mmCIF file of C-alpha atoms in Angstrom:
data_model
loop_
_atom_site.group_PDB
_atom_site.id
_atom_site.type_symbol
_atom_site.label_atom_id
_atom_site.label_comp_id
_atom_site.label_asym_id
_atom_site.label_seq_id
_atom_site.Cartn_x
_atom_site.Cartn_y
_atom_site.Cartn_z
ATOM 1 C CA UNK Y 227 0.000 0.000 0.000
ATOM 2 C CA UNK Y 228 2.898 2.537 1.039
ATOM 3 C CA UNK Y 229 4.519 1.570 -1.706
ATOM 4 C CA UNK Y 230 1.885 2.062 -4.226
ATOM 5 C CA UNK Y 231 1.269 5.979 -2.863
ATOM 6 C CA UNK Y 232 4.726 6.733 -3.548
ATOM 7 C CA UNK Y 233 4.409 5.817 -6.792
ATOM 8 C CA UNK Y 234 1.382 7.862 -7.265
ATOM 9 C CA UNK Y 235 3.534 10.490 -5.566
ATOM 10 C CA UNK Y 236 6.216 10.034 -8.626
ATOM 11 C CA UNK Y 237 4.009 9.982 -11.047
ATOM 12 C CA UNK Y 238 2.251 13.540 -9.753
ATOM 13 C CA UNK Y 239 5.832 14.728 -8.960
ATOM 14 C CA UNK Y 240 6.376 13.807 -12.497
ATOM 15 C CA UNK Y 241 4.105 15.634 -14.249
ATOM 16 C CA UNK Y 242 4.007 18.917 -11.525
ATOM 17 C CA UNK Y 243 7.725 19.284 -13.201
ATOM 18 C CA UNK Y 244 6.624 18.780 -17.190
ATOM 19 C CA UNK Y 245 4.069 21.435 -16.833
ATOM 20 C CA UNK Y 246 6.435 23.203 -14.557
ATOM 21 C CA UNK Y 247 9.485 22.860 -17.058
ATOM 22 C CA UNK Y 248 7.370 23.566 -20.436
ATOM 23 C CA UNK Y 249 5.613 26.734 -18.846
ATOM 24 C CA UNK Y 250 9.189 28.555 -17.793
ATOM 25 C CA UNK Y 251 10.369 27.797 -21.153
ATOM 26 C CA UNK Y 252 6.990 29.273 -23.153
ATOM 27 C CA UNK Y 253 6.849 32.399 -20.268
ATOM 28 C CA UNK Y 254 11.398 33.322 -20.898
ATOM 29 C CA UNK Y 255 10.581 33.265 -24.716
ATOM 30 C CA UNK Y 256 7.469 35.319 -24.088
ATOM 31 C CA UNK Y 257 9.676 37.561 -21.586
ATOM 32 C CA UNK Y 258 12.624 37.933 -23.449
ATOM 33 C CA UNK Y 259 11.567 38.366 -26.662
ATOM 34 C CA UNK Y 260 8.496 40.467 -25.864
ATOM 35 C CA UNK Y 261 5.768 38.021 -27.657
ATOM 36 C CA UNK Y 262 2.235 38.144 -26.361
ATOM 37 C CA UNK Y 263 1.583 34.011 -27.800
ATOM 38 C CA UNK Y 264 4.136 32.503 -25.860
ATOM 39 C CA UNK Y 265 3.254 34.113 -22.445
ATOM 40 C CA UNK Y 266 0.123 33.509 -23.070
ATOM 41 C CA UNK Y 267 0.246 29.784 -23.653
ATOM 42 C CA UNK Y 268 3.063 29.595 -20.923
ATOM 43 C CA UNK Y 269 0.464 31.151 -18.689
ATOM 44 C CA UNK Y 270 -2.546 29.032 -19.705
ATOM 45 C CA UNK Y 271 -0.399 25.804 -19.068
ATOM 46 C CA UNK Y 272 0.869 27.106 -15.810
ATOM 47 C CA UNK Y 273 -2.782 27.265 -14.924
ATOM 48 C CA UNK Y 274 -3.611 23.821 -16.122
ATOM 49 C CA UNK Y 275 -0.747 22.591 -14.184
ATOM 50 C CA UNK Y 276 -2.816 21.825 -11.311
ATOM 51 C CA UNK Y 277 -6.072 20.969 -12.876
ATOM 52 C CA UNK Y 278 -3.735 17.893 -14.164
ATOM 53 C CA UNK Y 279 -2.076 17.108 -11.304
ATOM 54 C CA UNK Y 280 -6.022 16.147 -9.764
ATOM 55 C CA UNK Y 281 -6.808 14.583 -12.656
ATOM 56 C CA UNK Y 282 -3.658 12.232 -12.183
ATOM 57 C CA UNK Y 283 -4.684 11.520 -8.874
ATOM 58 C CA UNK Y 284 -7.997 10.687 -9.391
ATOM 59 C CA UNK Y 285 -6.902 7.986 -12.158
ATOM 60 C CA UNK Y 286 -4.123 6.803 -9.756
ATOM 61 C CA UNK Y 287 -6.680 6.201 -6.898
ATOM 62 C CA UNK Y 288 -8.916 4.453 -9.294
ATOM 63 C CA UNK Y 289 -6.298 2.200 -10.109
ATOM 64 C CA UNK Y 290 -5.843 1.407 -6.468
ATOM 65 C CA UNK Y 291 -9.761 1.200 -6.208
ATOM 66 C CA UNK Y 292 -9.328 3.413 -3.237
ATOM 67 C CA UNK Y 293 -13.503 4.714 -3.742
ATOM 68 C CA UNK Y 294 -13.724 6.937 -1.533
ATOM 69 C CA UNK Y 295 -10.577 9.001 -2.249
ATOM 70 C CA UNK Y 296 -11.360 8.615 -5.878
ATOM 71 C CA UNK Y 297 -14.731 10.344 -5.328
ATOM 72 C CA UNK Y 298 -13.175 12.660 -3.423
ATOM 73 C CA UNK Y 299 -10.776 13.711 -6.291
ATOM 74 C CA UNK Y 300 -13.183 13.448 -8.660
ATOM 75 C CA UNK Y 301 -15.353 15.799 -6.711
ATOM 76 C CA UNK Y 302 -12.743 18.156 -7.032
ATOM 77 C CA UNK Y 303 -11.884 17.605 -10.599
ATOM 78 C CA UNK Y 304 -15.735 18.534 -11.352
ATOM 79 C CA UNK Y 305 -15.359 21.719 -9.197
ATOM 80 C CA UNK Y 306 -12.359 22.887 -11.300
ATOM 81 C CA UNK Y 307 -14.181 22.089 -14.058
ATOM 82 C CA UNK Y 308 -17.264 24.579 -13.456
ATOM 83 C CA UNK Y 309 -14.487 27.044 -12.674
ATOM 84 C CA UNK Y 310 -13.285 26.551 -16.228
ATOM 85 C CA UNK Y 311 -16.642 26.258 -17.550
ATOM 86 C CA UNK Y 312 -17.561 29.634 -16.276
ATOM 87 C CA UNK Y 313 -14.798 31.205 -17.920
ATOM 88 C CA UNK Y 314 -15.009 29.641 -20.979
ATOM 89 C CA UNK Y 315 -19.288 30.994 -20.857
ATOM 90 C CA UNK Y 316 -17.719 34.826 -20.754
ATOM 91 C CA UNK S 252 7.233 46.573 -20.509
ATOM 92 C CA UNK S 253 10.760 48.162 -20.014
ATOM 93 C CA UNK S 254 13.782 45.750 -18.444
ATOM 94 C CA UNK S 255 13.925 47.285 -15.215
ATOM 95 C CA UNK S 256 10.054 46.756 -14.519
ATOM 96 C CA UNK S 257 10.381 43.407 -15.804
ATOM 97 C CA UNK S 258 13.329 42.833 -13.004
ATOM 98 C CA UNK S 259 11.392 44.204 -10.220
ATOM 99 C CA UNK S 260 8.534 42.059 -10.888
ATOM 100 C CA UNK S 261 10.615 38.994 -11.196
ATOM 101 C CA UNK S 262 12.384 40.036 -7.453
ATOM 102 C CA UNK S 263 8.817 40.620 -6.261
ATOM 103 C CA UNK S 264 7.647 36.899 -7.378
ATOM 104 C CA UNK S 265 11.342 36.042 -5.808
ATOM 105 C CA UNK S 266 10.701 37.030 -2.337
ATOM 106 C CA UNK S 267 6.826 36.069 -2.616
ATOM 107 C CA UNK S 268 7.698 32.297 -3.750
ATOM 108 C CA UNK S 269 10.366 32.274 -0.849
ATOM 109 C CA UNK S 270 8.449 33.011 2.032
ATOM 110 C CA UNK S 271 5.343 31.722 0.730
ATOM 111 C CA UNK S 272 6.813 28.102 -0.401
ATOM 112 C CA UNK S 273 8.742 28.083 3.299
ATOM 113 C CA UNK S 274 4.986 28.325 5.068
ATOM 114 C CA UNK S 275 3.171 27.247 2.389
ATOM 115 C CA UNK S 276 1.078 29.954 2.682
ATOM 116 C CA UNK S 277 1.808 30.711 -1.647
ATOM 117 C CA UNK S 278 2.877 34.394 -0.925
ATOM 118 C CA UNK S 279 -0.287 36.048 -1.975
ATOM 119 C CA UNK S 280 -0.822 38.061 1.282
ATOM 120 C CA UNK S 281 2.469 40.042 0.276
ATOM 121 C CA UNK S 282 2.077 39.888 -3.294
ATOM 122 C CA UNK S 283 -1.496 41.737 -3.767
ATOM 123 C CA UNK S 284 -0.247 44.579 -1.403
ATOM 124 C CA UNK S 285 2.827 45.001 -3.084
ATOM 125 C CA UNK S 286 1.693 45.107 -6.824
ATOM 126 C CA UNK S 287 -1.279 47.419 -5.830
ATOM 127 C CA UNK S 288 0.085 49.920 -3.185
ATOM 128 C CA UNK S 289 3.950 49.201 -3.914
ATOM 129 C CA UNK S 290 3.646 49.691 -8.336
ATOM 130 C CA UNK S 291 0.119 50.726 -8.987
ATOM 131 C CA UNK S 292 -1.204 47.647 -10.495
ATOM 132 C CA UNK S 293 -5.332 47.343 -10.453
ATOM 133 C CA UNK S 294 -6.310 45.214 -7.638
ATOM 134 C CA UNK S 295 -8.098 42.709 -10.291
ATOM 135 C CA UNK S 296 -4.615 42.482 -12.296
ATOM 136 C CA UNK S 297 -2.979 42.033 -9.182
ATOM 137 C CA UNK S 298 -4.998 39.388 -7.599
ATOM 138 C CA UNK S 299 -4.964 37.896 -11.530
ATOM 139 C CA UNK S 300 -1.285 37.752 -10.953
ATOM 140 C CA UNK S 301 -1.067 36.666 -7.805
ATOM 141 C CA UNK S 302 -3.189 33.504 -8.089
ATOM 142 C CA UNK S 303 -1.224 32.638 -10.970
ATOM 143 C CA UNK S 304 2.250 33.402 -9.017
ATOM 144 C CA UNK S 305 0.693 30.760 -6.267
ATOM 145 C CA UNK S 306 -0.184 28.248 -8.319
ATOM 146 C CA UNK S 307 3.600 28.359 -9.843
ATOM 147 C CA UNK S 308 4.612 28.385 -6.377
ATOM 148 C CA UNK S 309 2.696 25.415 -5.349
ATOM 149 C CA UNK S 310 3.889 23.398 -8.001
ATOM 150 C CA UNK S 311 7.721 24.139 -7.182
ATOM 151 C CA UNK S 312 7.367 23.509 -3.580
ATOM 152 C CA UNK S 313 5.374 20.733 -4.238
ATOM 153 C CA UNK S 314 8.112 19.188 -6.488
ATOM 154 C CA UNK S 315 10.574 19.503 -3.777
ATOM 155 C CA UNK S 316 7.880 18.359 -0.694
ATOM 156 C CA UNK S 317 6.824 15.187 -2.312
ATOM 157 C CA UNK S 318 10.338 14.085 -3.110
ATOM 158 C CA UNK S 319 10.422 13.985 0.875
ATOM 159 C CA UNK S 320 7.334 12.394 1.926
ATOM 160 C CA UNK S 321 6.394 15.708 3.523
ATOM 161 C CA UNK S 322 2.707 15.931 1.597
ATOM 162 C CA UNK S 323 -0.194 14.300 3.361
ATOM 163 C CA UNK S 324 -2.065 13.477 0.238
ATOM 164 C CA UNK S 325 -4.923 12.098 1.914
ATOM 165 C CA UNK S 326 -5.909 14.631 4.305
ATOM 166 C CA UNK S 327 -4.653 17.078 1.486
ATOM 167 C CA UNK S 328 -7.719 16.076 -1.158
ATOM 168 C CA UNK S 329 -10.179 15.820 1.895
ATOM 169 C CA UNK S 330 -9.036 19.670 2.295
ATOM 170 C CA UNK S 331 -9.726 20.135 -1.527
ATOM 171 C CA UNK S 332 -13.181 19.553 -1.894
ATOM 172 C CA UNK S 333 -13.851 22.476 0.767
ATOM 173 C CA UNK S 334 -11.495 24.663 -0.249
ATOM 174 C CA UNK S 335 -12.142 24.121 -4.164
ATOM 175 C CA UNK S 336 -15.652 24.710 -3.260
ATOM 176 C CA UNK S 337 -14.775 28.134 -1.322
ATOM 177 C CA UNK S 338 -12.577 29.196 -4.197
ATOM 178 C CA UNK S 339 -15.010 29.276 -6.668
ATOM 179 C CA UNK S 340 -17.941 30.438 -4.359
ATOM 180 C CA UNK S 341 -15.483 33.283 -2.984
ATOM 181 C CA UNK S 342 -16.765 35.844 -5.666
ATOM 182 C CA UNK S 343 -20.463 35.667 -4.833
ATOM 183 C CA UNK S 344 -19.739 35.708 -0.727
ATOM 184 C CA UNK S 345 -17.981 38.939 -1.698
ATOM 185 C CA UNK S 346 -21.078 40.724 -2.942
ATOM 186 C CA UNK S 347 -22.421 40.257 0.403
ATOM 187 C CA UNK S 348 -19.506 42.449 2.103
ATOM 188 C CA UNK S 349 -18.004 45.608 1.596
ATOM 189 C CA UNK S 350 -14.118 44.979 1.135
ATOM 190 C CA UNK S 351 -13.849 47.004 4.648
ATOM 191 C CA UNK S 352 -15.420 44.749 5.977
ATOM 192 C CA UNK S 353 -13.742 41.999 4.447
ATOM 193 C CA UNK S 354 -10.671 43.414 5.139
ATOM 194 C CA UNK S 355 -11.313 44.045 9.035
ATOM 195 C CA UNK S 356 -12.626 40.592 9.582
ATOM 196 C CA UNK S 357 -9.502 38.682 7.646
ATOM 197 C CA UNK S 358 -6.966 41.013 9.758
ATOM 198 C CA UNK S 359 -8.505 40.735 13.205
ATOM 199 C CA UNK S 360 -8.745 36.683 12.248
ATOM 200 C CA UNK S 361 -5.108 36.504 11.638
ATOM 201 C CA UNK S 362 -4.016 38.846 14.145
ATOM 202 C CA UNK S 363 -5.706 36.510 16.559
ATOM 203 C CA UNK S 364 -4.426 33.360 14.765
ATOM 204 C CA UNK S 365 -0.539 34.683 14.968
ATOM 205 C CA UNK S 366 -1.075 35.441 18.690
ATOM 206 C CA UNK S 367 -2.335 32.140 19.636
ATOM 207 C CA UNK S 368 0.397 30.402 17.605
ATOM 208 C CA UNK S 369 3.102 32.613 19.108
ATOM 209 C CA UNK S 370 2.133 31.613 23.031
ATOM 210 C CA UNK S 371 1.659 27.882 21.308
ATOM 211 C CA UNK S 372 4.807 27.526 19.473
ATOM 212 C CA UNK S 373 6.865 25.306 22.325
ATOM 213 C CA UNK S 374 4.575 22.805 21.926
ATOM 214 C CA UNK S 375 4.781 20.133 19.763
ATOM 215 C CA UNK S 376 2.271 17.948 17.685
ATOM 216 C CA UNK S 377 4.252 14.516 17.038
ATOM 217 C CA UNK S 378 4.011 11.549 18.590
ATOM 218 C CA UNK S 379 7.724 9.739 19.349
ATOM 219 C CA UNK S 380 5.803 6.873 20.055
ATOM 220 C CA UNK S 381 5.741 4.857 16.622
ATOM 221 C CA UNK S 382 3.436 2.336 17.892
ATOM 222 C CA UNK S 383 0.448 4.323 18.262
ATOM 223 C CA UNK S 384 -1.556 4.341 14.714
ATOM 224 C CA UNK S 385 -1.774 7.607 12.663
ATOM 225 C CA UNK S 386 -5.626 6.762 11.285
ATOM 226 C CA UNK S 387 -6.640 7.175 8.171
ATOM 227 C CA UNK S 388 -5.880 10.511 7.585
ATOM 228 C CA UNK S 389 -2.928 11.469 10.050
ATOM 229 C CA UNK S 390 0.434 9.837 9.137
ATOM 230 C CA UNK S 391 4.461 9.482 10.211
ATOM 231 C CA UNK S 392 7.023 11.995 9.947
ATOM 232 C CA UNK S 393 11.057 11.397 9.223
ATOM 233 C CA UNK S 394 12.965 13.992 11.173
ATOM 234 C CA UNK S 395 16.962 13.189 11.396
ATOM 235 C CA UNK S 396 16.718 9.592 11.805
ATOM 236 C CA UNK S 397 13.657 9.545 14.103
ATOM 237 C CA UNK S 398 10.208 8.798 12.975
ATOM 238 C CA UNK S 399 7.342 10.488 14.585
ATOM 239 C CA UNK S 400 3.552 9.902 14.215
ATOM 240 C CA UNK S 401 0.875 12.103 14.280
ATOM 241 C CA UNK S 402 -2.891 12.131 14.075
ATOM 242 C CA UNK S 403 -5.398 14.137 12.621
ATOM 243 C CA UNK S 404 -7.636 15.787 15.112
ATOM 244 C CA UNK S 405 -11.027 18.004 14.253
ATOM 245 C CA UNK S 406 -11.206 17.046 11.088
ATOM 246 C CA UNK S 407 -14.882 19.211 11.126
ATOM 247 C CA UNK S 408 -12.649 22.626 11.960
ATOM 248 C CA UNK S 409 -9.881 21.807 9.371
ATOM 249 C CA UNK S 410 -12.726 21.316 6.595
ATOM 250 C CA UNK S 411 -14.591 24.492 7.534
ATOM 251 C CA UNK S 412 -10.937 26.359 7.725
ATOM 252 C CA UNK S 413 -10.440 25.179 3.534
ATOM 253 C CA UNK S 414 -13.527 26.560 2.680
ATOM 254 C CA UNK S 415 -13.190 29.709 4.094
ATOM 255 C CA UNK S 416 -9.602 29.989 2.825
ATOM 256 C CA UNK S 417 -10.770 28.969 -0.217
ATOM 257 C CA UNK S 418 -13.626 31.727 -0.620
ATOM 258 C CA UNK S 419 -11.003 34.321 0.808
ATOM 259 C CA UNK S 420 -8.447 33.184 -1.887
ATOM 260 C CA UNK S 421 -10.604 33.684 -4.977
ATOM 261 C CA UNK S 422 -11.498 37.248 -3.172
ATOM 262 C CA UNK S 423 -8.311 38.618 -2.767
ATOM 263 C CA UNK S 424 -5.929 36.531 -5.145
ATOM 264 C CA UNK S 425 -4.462 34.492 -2.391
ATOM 265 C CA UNK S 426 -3.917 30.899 -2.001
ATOM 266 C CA UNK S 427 -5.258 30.845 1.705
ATOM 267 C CA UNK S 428 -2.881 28.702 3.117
ATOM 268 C CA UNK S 429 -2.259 32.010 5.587
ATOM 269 C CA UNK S 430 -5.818 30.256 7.092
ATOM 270 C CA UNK S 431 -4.880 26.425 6.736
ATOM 271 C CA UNK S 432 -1.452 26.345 8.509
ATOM 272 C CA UNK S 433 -2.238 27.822 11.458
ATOM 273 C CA UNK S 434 -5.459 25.581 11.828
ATOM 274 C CA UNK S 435 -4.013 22.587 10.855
ATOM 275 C CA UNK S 436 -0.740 23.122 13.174
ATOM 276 C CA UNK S 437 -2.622 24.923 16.347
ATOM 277 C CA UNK S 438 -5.883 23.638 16.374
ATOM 278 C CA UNK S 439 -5.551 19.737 14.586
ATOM 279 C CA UNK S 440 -2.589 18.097 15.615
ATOM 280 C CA UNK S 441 -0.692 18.452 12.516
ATOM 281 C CA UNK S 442 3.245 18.809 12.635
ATOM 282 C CA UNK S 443 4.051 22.628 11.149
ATOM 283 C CA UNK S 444 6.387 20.912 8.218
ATOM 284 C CA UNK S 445 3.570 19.130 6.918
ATOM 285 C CA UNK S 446 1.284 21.065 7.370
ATOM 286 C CA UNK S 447 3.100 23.724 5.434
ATOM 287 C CA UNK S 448 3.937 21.351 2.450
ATOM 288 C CA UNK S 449 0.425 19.834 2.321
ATOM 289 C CA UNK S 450 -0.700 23.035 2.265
ATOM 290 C CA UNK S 451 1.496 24.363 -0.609
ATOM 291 C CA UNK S 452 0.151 20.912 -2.504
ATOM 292 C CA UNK S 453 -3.842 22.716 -2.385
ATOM 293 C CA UNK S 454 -2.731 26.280 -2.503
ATOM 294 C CA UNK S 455 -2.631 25.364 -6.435
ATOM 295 C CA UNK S 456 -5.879 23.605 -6.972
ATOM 296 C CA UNK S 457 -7.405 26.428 -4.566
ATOM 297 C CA UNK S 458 -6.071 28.860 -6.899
ATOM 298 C CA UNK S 459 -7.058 27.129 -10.121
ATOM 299 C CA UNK S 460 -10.792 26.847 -8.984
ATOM 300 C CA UNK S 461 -10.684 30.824 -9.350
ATOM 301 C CA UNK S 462 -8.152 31.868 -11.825
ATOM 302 C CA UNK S 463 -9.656 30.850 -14.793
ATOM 303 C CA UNK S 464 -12.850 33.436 -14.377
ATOM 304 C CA UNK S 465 -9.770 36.120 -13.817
ATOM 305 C CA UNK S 466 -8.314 34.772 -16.770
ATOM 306 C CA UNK S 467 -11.721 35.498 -19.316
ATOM 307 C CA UNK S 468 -12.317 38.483 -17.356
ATOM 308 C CA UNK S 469 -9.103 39.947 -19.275
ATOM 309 C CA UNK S 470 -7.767 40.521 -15.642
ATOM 310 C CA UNK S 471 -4.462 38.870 -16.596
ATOM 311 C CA UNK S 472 -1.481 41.234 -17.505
ATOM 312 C CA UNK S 473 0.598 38.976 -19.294
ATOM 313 C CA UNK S 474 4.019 40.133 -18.873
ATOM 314 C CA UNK S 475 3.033 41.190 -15.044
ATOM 315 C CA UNK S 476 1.942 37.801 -14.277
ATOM 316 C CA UNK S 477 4.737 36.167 -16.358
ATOM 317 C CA UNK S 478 7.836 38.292 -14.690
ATOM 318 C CA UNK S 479 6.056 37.539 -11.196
ATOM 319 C CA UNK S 480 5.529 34.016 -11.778
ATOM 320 C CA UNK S 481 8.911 33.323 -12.873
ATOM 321 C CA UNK S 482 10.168 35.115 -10.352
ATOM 322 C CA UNK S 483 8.338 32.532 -7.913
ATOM 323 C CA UNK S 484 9.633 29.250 -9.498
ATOM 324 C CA UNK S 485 13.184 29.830 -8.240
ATOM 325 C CA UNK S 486 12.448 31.665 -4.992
ATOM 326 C CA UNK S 487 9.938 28.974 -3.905
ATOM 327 C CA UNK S 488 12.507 26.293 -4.433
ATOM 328 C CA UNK S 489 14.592 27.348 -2.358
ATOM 329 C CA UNK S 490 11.842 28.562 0.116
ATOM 330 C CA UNK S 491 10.816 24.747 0.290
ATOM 331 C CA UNK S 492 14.303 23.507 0.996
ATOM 332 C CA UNK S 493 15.068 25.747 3.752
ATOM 333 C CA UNK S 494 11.653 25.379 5.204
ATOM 334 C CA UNK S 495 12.965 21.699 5.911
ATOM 335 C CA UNK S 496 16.428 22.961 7.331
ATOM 336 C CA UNK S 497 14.651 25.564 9.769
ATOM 337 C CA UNK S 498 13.898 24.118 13.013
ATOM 338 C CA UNK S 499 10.098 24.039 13.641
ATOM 339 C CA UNK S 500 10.075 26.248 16.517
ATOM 340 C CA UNK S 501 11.562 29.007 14.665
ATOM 341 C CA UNK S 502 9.352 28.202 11.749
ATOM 342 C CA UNK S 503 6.047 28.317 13.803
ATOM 343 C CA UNK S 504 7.556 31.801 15.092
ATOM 344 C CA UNK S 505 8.091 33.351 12.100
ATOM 345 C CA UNK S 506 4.533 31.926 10.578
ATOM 346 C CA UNK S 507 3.287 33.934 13.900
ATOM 347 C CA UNK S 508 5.274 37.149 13.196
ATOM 348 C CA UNK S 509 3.848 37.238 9.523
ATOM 349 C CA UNK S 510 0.179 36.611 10.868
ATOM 350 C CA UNK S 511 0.555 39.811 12.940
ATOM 351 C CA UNK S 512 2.141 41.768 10.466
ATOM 352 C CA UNK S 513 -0.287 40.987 7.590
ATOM 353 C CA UNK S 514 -3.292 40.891 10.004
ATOM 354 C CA UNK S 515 -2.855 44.119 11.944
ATOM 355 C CA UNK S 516 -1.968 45.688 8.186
ATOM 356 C CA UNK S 517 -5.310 44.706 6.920
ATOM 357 C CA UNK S 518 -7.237 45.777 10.018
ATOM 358 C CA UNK S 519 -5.594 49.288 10.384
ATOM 359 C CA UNK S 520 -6.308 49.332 6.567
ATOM 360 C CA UNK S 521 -10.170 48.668 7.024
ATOM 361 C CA UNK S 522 -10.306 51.619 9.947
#
């Protein structure tokens, strides 16, 4: 059991530092070179970042048919997702 | 935007992601009063670029915190569902105040928080016992080579704590950790370090349940939020590693100091 949440712990880890690593890269380009698309993007991702990071937890837990938790992430993953679903209505 | 601008909002998100990823409080209580009062940025841009400066600082810290076992994920997504809920609810709760009053209430409330943690801060949460069973959502802590334990207590308090942090945070562009560390370290039996890195694990979903509205608004400065957001990465880095070098005396001390700072500013701001 430990073992399996520190693999869901990688895994998150691993994908907090993609979305991480790809937004500084979009956001310097955007900075440095004065471009409005890249910082934009770079900014959108950066946003995302977290939105992911749920939505890898909520497939890990399901995986480890941990319910409860799942519905618990899930829960949150549908709360983000009015958030985004508000802003997309505007 | 000219260079030097670009500098001092990169310094700014510095500083911010240092302090904030060291309490895992996200740095939003300094960052909004900086940008508006310190540069003149509109309070909506600021709070725009705030959120987004937490959620970068989140991430970082939380790159660094899970490495070392530091997150308690469980209690963490228990927290979530409150405080996602509070995020996005925070805007219509604000109609129903004036931001004096908003203002005065979140001050005194932190004032009162810092004090309580200051005449607290000898005391400490683990358990050196190992034998005694963390529960479901409490769990063991490495420090050096001893292993503590700790449990979970008023779980009720904690979840009410996330929501209002979480209504506060879409408000006023913070990540509201300033609210959940203190309750979960004071008031639940949960050791400052991880309380602090859990915490820094929401802060970003807390922040992302709000920042997308801010986002279609057009309340998002790009190169404002982009200098101050990469100016968090590498400052909340480093915030997370010394947060974990810092005894936790000291760090429940300092948490105090910047509860009475930021709370008594807000008050005396409201009068």
């Amino acid at each position: 059991m430990t073992g399996r949440v520190e693999q869901l712990e990688d895994v998150i880890e691993k994908s907090l530092k993609v979305g991480l690593g790809l937004s500084t890269v979009l956001l310097l380009v955007g900075l440095v070179l004065d471009m409005p698309v890249p910082l934009r993007w770079g900014i959108l991702l950066l946003m995302l970042t977290p939105v992911v990071r749920v939505a890898v937890v909520t497939v890990g837990l399901a995986l480890e048919r941990d319910w409860t938790f799942t519905f618990v992430s899930l829960f949150v993953l549908a709360v983000l997702g009015a958030g985004i679903w508000v802003a997309v209505q505007r | 935007m000219p260079a030097h601008h670009v500098l001092i909002y990169l310094l700014t998100g510095g500083a911010a992601g240092l302090v904030g990823a060291m309490l895992g409080i996200g740095g939003g209580v300094f960052l909004v009063p900086l940008l508006t009062l310190g540069f003149g940025v509109p309070i909506r841009a600021a709070v725009a670029a705030s959120l987004i400066s937490v959620i970068a600082t989140a991430t970082a810290s939380s790159t660094v915190n899970l490495d070392r076992g530091l997150v308690n994920m469980r209690l963490a997504m228990a927290l979530e569902v409150a405080t996602s809920i509070g995020g996005l609810g925070g805007g219509l709760a604000a109609s129903l105040l004036s931001t004096q009053q908003l203002f005065l209430i979140f001050g005194a409330t932190l004032a009162a928080m810092g004090a309580l943690m200051m005449m607290r801060s000898g005391r400490r949460n683990v358990i050196a016992d190992t034998s005694v069973q963390p529960g479901r959502l409490g769990g063991r802590l490495q420090e050096g080579d001893t292993t503590y334990v700790y449990r979970v207590r008023r779980l009720p308090l904690a979840l009410g704590a996330s929501l209002g942090a979480g209504a506060v945070s879409g408000l006023l562009g913070l990540g509201g950790g300033i609210i959940k560390v203190p309750v979960l370290n004071t008031f639940c039996g949960v050791p400052i370090r991880v309380a602090a890195a859990t915490s820094a694990f929401m802060i970003g979903v807390t922040a992302a349940a709000s920042v997308f509205v801010y986002f279609a608004r057009g309340d998002v400065v790009l190169p404002i939020a982009a200098a101050v957001a990469l100016g968090a990465l590498p400052g909340s880095l480093a915030g997370a590693r010394l947060g974990q070098r810092v005894e936790a005396r000291a760090l429940k001390i300092f948490m105090a100091v910047v509860l009475l700072l930021v709370g008594g500013r807000m008050a005396l701001e409201a009068l």
